[in-house]
């Protein structure tokens, strides 16, 4: 009976020592922290970071290159893109309505790949928090604002 009690006490101390050993080997004082101080220090995004789609404005024309073909809306697996063509001038193809619901977008990039004019470009935004779902539906003006002004190369056939 006494030997069993001594054995249980020794096993208890061994278990406690093992637990302390694991704790001490993973103690943050001995290793540098792997966390980022997010709001104070913004993360460094890689060059190939793919955020939500944007519509950059061409500096020569002063507007985005969308021709309202609807290819992006058709290929989107989540159906978050709405494109309605402006039919007032048949020679000037432009969208009357262009919206992306980024609350449901999964940033797969298919819309950017299929775009014949390459007007959809990946954004560099990652802070998308807002107070209502309606704020997550970006219209053409918001997408142009996010895309900025830059020269865009069209797809080559």
mmCIF file with all atom_site columns, C-alpha atoms in Angstrom:
data_model
loop_
_atom_site.group_PDB
_atom_site.id
_atom_site.type_symbol
_atom_site.label_atom_id
_atom_site.label_alt_id
_atom_site.label_comp_id
_atom_site.label_asym_id
_atom_site.label_entity_id
_atom_site.label_seq_id
_atom_site.pdbx_PDB_ins_code
_atom_site.Cartn_x
_atom_site.Cartn_y
_atom_site.Cartn_z
_atom_site.occupancy
_atom_site.B_iso_or_equiv
_atom_site.pdbx_formal_charge
_atom_site.auth_seq_id
_atom_site.auth_comp_id
_atom_site.auth_asym_id
_atom_site.auth_atom_id
_atom_site.pdbx_PDB_model_num
ATOM 1   C CA . UNK A 1 1   ? 0.000   0.000  0.000   1.00 0.00 ? 1   UNK A CA 1
ATOM 2   C CA . UNK A 1 2   ? 2.805   2.421  0.925   1.00 0.00 ? 2   UNK A CA 1
ATOM 3   C CA . UNK A 1 3   ? 4.791   1.586  -2.207  1.00 0.00 ? 3   UNK A CA 1
ATOM 4   C CA . UNK A 1 4   ? 1.754   2.336  -4.380  1.00 0.00 ? 4   UNK A CA 1
ATOM 5   C CA . UNK A 1 5   ? 1.240   5.698  -2.655  1.00 0.00 ? 5   UNK A CA 1
ATOM 6   C CA . UNK A 1 6   ? 4.911   6.588  -3.137  1.00 0.00 ? 6   UNK A CA 1
ATOM 7   C CA . UNK A 1 7   ? 4.678   5.497  -6.781  1.00 0.00 ? 7   UNK A CA 1
ATOM 8   C CA . UNK A 1 8   ? 1.614   7.733  -7.353  1.00 0.00 ? 8   UNK A CA 1
ATOM 9   C CA . UNK A 1 9   ? 3.345   10.710 -5.731  1.00 0.00 ? 9   UNK A CA 1
ATOM 10  C CA . UNK A 1 10  ? 6.473   10.206 -7.867  1.00 0.00 ? 10  UNK A CA 1
ATOM 11  C CA . UNK A 1 11  ? 4.347   9.891  -11.036 1.00 0.00 ? 11  UNK A CA 1
ATOM 12  C CA . UNK A 1 12  ? 2.534   13.104 -10.095 1.00 0.00 ? 12  UNK A CA 1
ATOM 13  C CA . UNK A 1 13  ? 5.819   15.002 -9.713  1.00 0.00 ? 13  UNK A CA 1
ATOM 14  C CA . UNK A 1 14  ? 7.115   13.566 -12.993 1.00 0.00 ? 14  UNK A CA 1
ATOM 15  C CA . UNK A 1 15  ? 3.932   14.664 -14.783 1.00 0.00 ? 15  UNK A CA 1
ATOM 16  C CA . UNK A 1 16  ? 4.192   18.157 -13.299 1.00 0.00 ? 16  UNK A CA 1
ATOM 17  C CA . UNK A 1 17  ? 7.868   18.353 -14.291 1.00 0.00 ? 17  UNK A CA 1
ATOM 18  C CA . UNK A 1 18  ? 7.025   17.313 -17.882 1.00 0.00 ? 18  UNK A CA 1
ATOM 19  C CA . UNK A 1 19  ? 4.302   19.949 -18.078 1.00 0.00 ? 19  UNK A CA 1
ATOM 20  C CA . UNK A 1 20  ? 6.636   22.628 -16.745 1.00 0.00 ? 20  UNK A CA 1
ATOM 21  C CA . UNK A 1 21  ? 9.314   21.544 -19.237 1.00 0.00 ? 21  UNK A CA 1
ATOM 22  C CA . UNK A 1 22  ? 6.905   21.974 -22.165 1.00 0.00 ? 22  UNK A CA 1
ATOM 23  C CA . UNK A 1 23  ? 5.829   25.364 -20.814 1.00 0.00 ? 23  UNK A CA 1
ATOM 24  C CA . UNK A 1 24  ? 9.401   26.573 -20.327 1.00 0.00 ? 24  UNK A CA 1
ATOM 25  C CA . UNK A 1 25  ? 10.573  25.448 -23.779 1.00 0.00 ? 25  UNK A CA 1
ATOM 26  C CA . UNK A 1 26  ? 7.707   27.373 -25.418 1.00 0.00 ? 26  UNK A CA 1
ATOM 27  C CA . UNK A 1 27  ? 7.960   30.435 -23.202 1.00 0.00 ? 27  UNK A CA 1
ATOM 28  C CA . UNK A 1 28  ? 7.892   33.650 -25.224 1.00 0.00 ? 28  UNK A CA 1
ATOM 29  C CA . UNK A 1 29  ? 10.726  35.235 -23.216 1.00 0.00 ? 29  UNK A CA 1
ATOM 30  C CA . UNK A 1 30  ? 13.146  32.721 -24.690 1.00 0.00 ? 30  UNK A CA 1
ATOM 31  C CA . UNK A 1 31  ? 11.896  33.150 -28.289 1.00 0.00 ? 31  UNK A CA 1
ATOM 32  C CA . UNK A 1 32  ? 10.949  36.198 -30.320 1.00 0.00 ? 32  UNK A CA 1
ATOM 33  C CA . UNK A 1 33  ? 7.229   36.834 -30.705 1.00 0.00 ? 33  UNK A CA 1
ATOM 34  C CA . UNK A 1 34  ? 5.626   35.879 -34.023 1.00 0.00 ? 34  UNK A CA 1
ATOM 35  C CA . UNK A 1 35  ? 2.687   38.261 -33.745 1.00 0.00 ? 35  UNK A CA 1
ATOM 36  C CA . UNK A 1 36  ? 2.277   41.610 -35.494 1.00 0.00 ? 36  UNK A CA 1
ATOM 37  C CA . UNK A 1 37  ? 1.194   44.805 -33.773 1.00 0.00 ? 37  UNK A CA 1
ATOM 38  C CA . UNK A 1 38  ? -1.558  45.213 -36.347 1.00 0.00 ? 38  UNK A CA 1
ATOM 39  C CA . UNK A 1 39  ? -3.186  48.600 -36.029 1.00 0.00 ? 39  UNK A CA 1
ATOM 40  C CA . UNK A 1 40  ? 0.111   50.311 -35.227 1.00 0.00 ? 40  UNK A CA 1
ATOM 41  C CA . UNK A 1 41  ? 2.165   48.422 -37.833 1.00 0.00 ? 41  UNK A CA 1
ATOM 42  C CA . UNK A 1 42  ? 0.442   47.562 -41.103 1.00 0.00 ? 42  UNK A CA 1
ATOM 43  C CA . UNK A 1 43  ? 1.405   44.166 -42.529 1.00 0.00 ? 43  UNK A CA 1
ATOM 44  C CA . UNK A 1 44  ? 3.732   43.997 -45.505 1.00 0.00 ? 44  UNK A CA 1
ATOM 45  C CA . UNK A 1 45  ? 1.621   42.612 -48.345 1.00 0.00 ? 45  UNK A CA 1
ATOM 46  C CA . UNK A 1 46  ? 3.380   40.431 -50.924 1.00 0.00 ? 46  UNK A CA 1
ATOM 47  C CA . UNK A 1 47  ? 3.561   41.625 -54.532 1.00 0.00 ? 47  UNK A CA 1
ATOM 48  C CA . UNK A 1 48  ? 1.164   38.891 -55.644 1.00 0.00 ? 48  UNK A CA 1
ATOM 49  C CA . UNK A 1 49  ? -1.483  39.781 -53.024 1.00 0.00 ? 49  UNK A CA 1
ATOM 50  C CA . UNK A 1 50  ? -4.925  39.582 -54.585 1.00 0.00 ? 50  UNK A CA 1
ATOM 51  C CA . UNK A 1 51  ? -7.574  41.712 -52.888 1.00 0.00 ? 51  UNK A CA 1
ATOM 52  C CA . UNK A 1 52  ? -11.025 42.634 -54.057 1.00 0.00 ? 52  UNK A CA 1
ATOM 53  C CA . UNK A 1 53  ? -11.450 43.590 -57.739 1.00 0.00 ? 53  UNK A CA 1
ATOM 54  C CA . UNK A 1 54  ? -11.024 47.255 -58.666 1.00 0.00 ? 54  UNK A CA 1
ATOM 55  C CA . UNK A 1 55  ? -11.580 49.340 -61.806 1.00 0.00 ? 55  UNK A CA 1
ATOM 56  C CA . UNK A 1 56  ? -8.491  51.504 -62.418 1.00 0.00 ? 56  UNK A CA 1
ATOM 57  C CA . UNK A 1 57  ? -9.044  54.660 -64.447 1.00 0.00 ? 57  UNK A CA 1
ATOM 58  C CA . UNK A 1 58  ? -7.080  55.083 -67.678 1.00 0.00 ? 58  UNK A CA 1
ATOM 59  C CA . UNK A 1 59  ? -5.284  58.466 -67.529 1.00 0.00 ? 59  UNK A CA 1
ATOM 60  C CA . UNK A 1 60  ? -5.721  59.038 -71.287 1.00 0.00 ? 60  UNK A CA 1
ATOM 61  C CA . UNK A 1 61  ? -9.492  58.553 -71.420 1.00 0.00 ? 61  UNK A CA 1
ATOM 62  C CA . UNK A 1 62  ? -10.382 59.517 -67.852 1.00 0.00 ? 62  UNK A CA 1
ATOM 63  C CA . UNK A 1 63  ? -12.582 56.440 -67.362 1.00 0.00 ? 63  UNK A CA 1
ATOM 64  C CA . UNK A 1 64  ? -12.186 52.738 -66.742 1.00 0.00 ? 64  UNK A CA 1
ATOM 65  C CA . UNK A 1 65  ? -11.874 50.324 -69.637 1.00 0.00 ? 65  UNK A CA 1
ATOM 66  C CA . UNK A 1 66  ? -15.069 48.343 -69.007 1.00 0.00 ? 66  UNK A CA 1
ATOM 67  C CA . UNK A 1 67  ? -17.029 47.608 -72.193 1.00 0.00 ? 67  UNK A CA 1
ATOM 68  C CA . UNK A 1 68  ? -19.961 46.023 -70.304 1.00 0.00 ? 68  UNK A CA 1
ATOM 69  C CA . UNK A 1 69  ? -19.518 42.647 -72.006 1.00 0.00 ? 69  UNK A CA 1
ATOM 70  C CA . UNK A 1 70  ? -20.671 40.846 -68.846 1.00 0.00 ? 70  UNK A CA 1
ATOM 71  C CA . UNK A 1 71  ? -18.015 38.118 -69.032 1.00 0.00 ? 71  UNK A CA 1
ATOM 72  C CA . UNK A 1 72  ? -16.986 38.788 -65.436 1.00 0.00 ? 72  UNK A CA 1
ATOM 73  C CA . UNK A 1 73  ? -20.576 38.488 -64.205 1.00 0.00 ? 73  UNK A CA 1
ATOM 74  C CA . UNK A 1 74  ? -21.121 35.219 -66.093 1.00 0.00 ? 74  UNK A CA 1
ATOM 75  C CA . UNK A 1 75  ? -17.937 33.515 -64.853 1.00 0.00 ? 75  UNK A CA 1
ATOM 76  C CA . UNK A 1 76  ? -18.235 34.588 -61.206 1.00 0.00 ? 76  UNK A CA 1
ATOM 77  C CA . UNK A 1 77  ? -18.962 31.425 -59.156 1.00 0.00 ? 77  UNK A CA 1
ATOM 78  C CA . UNK A 1 78  ? -20.648 33.446 -56.403 1.00 0.00 ? 78  UNK A CA 1
ATOM 79  C CA . UNK A 1 79  ? -22.613 35.703 -58.811 1.00 0.00 ? 79  UNK A CA 1
ATOM 80  C CA . UNK A 1 80  ? -21.553 38.861 -56.962 1.00 0.00 ? 80  UNK A CA 1
ATOM 81  C CA . UNK A 1 81  ? -20.990 41.040 -60.056 1.00 0.00 ? 81  UNK A CA 1
ATOM 82  C CA . UNK A 1 82  ? -23.821 42.988 -61.689 1.00 0.00 ? 82  UNK A CA 1
ATOM 83  C CA . UNK A 1 83  ? -23.182 44.575 -65.097 1.00 0.00 ? 83  UNK A CA 1
ATOM 84  C CA . UNK A 1 84  ? -25.860 46.434 -67.066 1.00 0.00 ? 84  UNK A CA 1
ATOM 85  C CA . UNK A 1 85  ? -24.870 47.947 -70.399 1.00 0.00 ? 85  UNK A CA 1
ATOM 86  C CA . UNK A 1 86  ? -25.658 51.593 -71.196 1.00 0.00 ? 86  UNK A CA 1
ATOM 87  C CA . UNK A 1 87  ? -27.661 51.410 -74.432 1.00 0.00 ? 87  UNK A CA 1
ATOM 88  C CA . UNK A 1 88  ? -27.982 55.158 -74.999 1.00 0.00 ? 88  UNK A CA 1
ATOM 89  C CA . UNK A 1 89  ? -24.952 55.254 -77.354 1.00 0.00 ? 89  UNK A CA 1
ATOM 90  C CA . UNK A 1 90  ? -24.407 51.960 -79.240 1.00 0.00 ? 90  UNK A CA 1
ATOM 91  C CA . UNK A 1 91  ? -20.915 53.008 -80.406 1.00 0.00 ? 91  UNK A CA 1
ATOM 92  C CA . UNK A 1 92  ? -19.666 53.793 -76.898 1.00 0.00 ? 92  UNK A CA 1
ATOM 93  C CA . UNK A 1 93  ? -19.813 50.588 -74.862 1.00 0.00 ? 93  UNK A CA 1
ATOM 94  C CA . UNK A 1 94  ? -19.857 51.376 -71.165 1.00 0.00 ? 94  UNK A CA 1
ATOM 95  C CA . UNK A 1 95  ? -21.769 50.078 -68.162 1.00 0.00 ? 95  UNK A CA 1
ATOM 96  C CA . UNK A 1 96  ? -24.874 51.857 -66.916 1.00 0.00 ? 96  UNK A CA 1
ATOM 97  C CA . UNK A 1 97  ? -24.533 49.870 -63.696 1.00 0.00 ? 97  UNK A CA 1
ATOM 98  C CA . UNK A 1 98  ? -21.485 47.988 -62.401 1.00 0.00 ? 98  UNK A CA 1
ATOM 99  C CA . UNK A 1 99  ? -21.562 46.594 -58.858 1.00 0.00 ? 99  UNK A CA 1
ATOM 100 C CA . UNK A 1 100 ? -19.590 44.017 -56.892 1.00 0.00 ? 100 UNK A CA 1
ATOM 101 C CA . UNK A 1 101 ? -20.843 42.640 -53.571 1.00 0.00 ? 101 UNK A CA 1
ATOM 102 C CA . UNK A 1 102 ? -17.508 42.090 -51.815 1.00 0.00 ? 102 UNK A CA 1
ATOM 103 C CA . UNK A 1 103 ? -19.210 40.614 -48.744 1.00 0.00 ? 103 UNK A CA 1
ATOM 104 C CA . UNK A 1 104 ? -19.744 37.427 -50.760 1.00 0.00 ? 104 UNK A CA 1
ATOM 105 C CA . UNK A 1 105 ? -16.711 37.646 -53.078 1.00 0.00 ? 105 UNK A CA 1
ATOM 106 C CA . UNK A 1 106 ? -14.116 34.926 -52.503 1.00 0.00 ? 106 UNK A CA 1
ATOM 107 C CA . UNK A 1 107 ? -11.348 36.703 -54.453 1.00 0.00 ? 107 UNK A CA 1
ATOM 108 C CA . UNK A 1 108 ? -10.797 33.805 -56.833 1.00 0.00 ? 108 UNK A CA 1
ATOM 109 C CA . UNK A 1 109 ? -9.691  36.157 -59.626 1.00 0.00 ? 109 UNK A CA 1
ATOM 110 C CA . UNK A 1 110 ? -11.713 34.518 -62.404 1.00 0.00 ? 110 UNK A CA 1
ATOM 111 C CA . UNK A 1 111 ? -13.352 37.841 -63.288 1.00 0.00 ? 111 UNK A CA 1
ATOM 112 C CA . UNK A 1 112 ? -9.926  39.416 -63.767 1.00 0.00 ? 112 UNK A CA 1
ATOM 113 C CA . UNK A 1 113 ? -8.685  36.564 -65.946 1.00 0.00 ? 113 UNK A CA 1
ATOM 114 C CA . UNK A 1 114 ? -11.697 36.550 -68.285 1.00 0.00 ? 114 UNK A CA 1
ATOM 115 C CA . UNK A 1 115 ? -11.932 40.330 -68.762 1.00 0.00 ? 115 UNK A CA 1
ATOM 116 C CA . UNK A 1 116 ? -11.074 41.114 -72.425 1.00 0.00 ? 116 UNK A CA 1
ATOM 117 C CA . UNK A 1 117 ? -9.925  44.665 -71.633 1.00 0.00 ? 117 UNK A CA 1
ATOM 118 C CA . UNK A 1 118 ? -8.175  43.778 -68.355 1.00 0.00 ? 118 UNK A CA 1
ATOM 119 C CA . UNK A 1 119 ? -10.069 46.605 -66.683 1.00 0.00 ? 119 UNK A CA 1
ATOM 120 C CA . UNK A 1 120 ? -10.639 44.551 -63.514 1.00 0.00 ? 120 UNK A CA 1
ATOM 121 C CA . UNK A 1 121 ? -7.464  44.524 -61.433 1.00 0.00 ? 121 UNK A CA 1
ATOM 122 C CA . UNK A 1 122 ? -6.762  43.062 -57.974 1.00 0.00 ? 122 UNK A CA 1
ATOM 123 C CA . UNK A 1 123 ? -6.854  45.611 -55.181 1.00 0.00 ? 123 UNK A CA 1
ATOM 124 C CA . UNK A 1 124 ? -4.476  45.934 -52.247 1.00 0.00 ? 124 UNK A CA 1
ATOM 125 C CA . UNK A 1 125 ? -7.145  46.482 -49.601 1.00 0.00 ? 125 UNK A CA 1
ATOM 126 C CA . UNK A 1 126 ? -7.630  44.172 -46.648 1.00 0.00 ? 126 UNK A CA 1
ATOM 127 C CA . UNK A 1 127 ? -9.467  46.328 -44.106 1.00 0.00 ? 127 UNK A CA 1
ATOM 128 C CA . UNK A 1 128 ? -13.036 45.756 -45.264 1.00 0.00 ? 128 UNK A CA 1
ATOM 129 C CA . UNK A 1 129 ? -14.893 46.014 -41.954 1.00 0.00 ? 129 UNK A CA 1
ATOM 130 C CA . UNK A 1 130 ? -18.069 48.092 -42.009 1.00 0.00 ? 130 UNK A CA 1
ATOM 131 C CA . UNK A 1 131 ? -21.324 48.461 -40.093 1.00 0.00 ? 131 UNK A CA 1
ATOM 132 C CA . UNK A 1 132 ? -23.843 47.277 -42.684 1.00 0.00 ? 132 UNK A CA 1
ATOM 133 C CA . UNK A 1 133 ? -23.946 44.854 -45.586 1.00 0.00 ? 133 UNK A CA 1
ATOM 134 C CA . UNK A 1 134 ? -25.048 47.628 -47.914 1.00 0.00 ? 134 UNK A CA 1
ATOM 135 C CA . UNK A 1 135 ? -21.639 49.259 -47.510 1.00 0.00 ? 135 UNK A CA 1
ATOM 136 C CA . UNK A 1 136 ? -20.062 46.092 -48.921 1.00 0.00 ? 136 UNK A CA 1
ATOM 137 C CA . UNK A 1 137 ? -21.722 46.555 -52.320 1.00 0.00 ? 137 UNK A CA 1
ATOM 138 C CA . UNK A 1 138 ? -19.224 48.626 -54.309 1.00 0.00 ? 138 UNK A CA 1
ATOM 139 C CA . UNK A 1 139 ? -20.497 50.606 -57.276 1.00 0.00 ? 139 UNK A CA 1
ATOM 140 C CA . UNK A 1 140 ? -18.450 51.763 -60.261 1.00 0.00 ? 140 UNK A CA 1
ATOM 141 C CA . UNK A 1 141 ? -17.356 55.015 -58.583 1.00 0.00 ? 141 UNK A CA 1
ATOM 142 C CA . UNK A 1 142 ? -16.095 53.202 -55.460 1.00 0.00 ? 142 UNK A CA 1
ATOM 143 C CA . UNK A 1 143 ? -14.249 50.604 -57.576 1.00 0.00 ? 143 UNK A CA 1
ATOM 144 C CA . UNK A 1 144 ? -12.597 53.384 -59.601 1.00 0.00 ? 144 UNK A CA 1
ATOM 145 C CA . UNK A 1 145 ? -11.587 55.161 -56.395 1.00 0.00 ? 145 UNK A CA 1
ATOM 146 C CA . UNK A 1 146 ? -10.030 51.948 -55.060 1.00 0.00 ? 146 UNK A CA 1
ATOM 147 C CA . UNK A 1 147 ? -8.269  51.228 -58.363 1.00 0.00 ? 147 UNK A CA 1
ATOM 148 C CA . UNK A 1 148 ? -6.719  54.653 -58.757 1.00 0.00 ? 148 UNK A CA 1
ATOM 149 C CA . UNK A 1 149 ? -5.277  55.896 -62.045 1.00 0.00 ? 149 UNK A CA 1
ATOM 150 C CA . UNK A 1 150 ? -2.983  53.580 -63.991 1.00 0.00 ? 150 UNK A CA 1
ATOM 151 C CA . UNK A 1 151 ? -2.253  52.309 -67.460 1.00 0.00 ? 151 UNK A CA 1
ATOM 152 C CA . UNK A 1 152 ? -3.815  48.895 -68.113 1.00 0.00 ? 152 UNK A CA 1
ATOM 153 C CA . UNK A 1 153 ? -2.662  46.505 -70.830 1.00 0.00 ? 153 UNK A CA 1
ATOM 154 C CA . UNK A 1 154 ? -5.432  44.750 -72.766 1.00 0.00 ? 154 UNK A CA 1
ATOM 155 C CA . UNK A 1 155 ? -5.473  41.002 -73.411 1.00 0.00 ? 155 UNK A CA 1
ATOM 156 C CA . UNK A 1 156 ? -3.681  39.953 -76.556 1.00 0.00 ? 156 UNK A CA 1
ATOM 157 C CA . UNK A 1 157 ? -5.594  37.468 -78.786 1.00 0.00 ? 157 UNK A CA 1
#
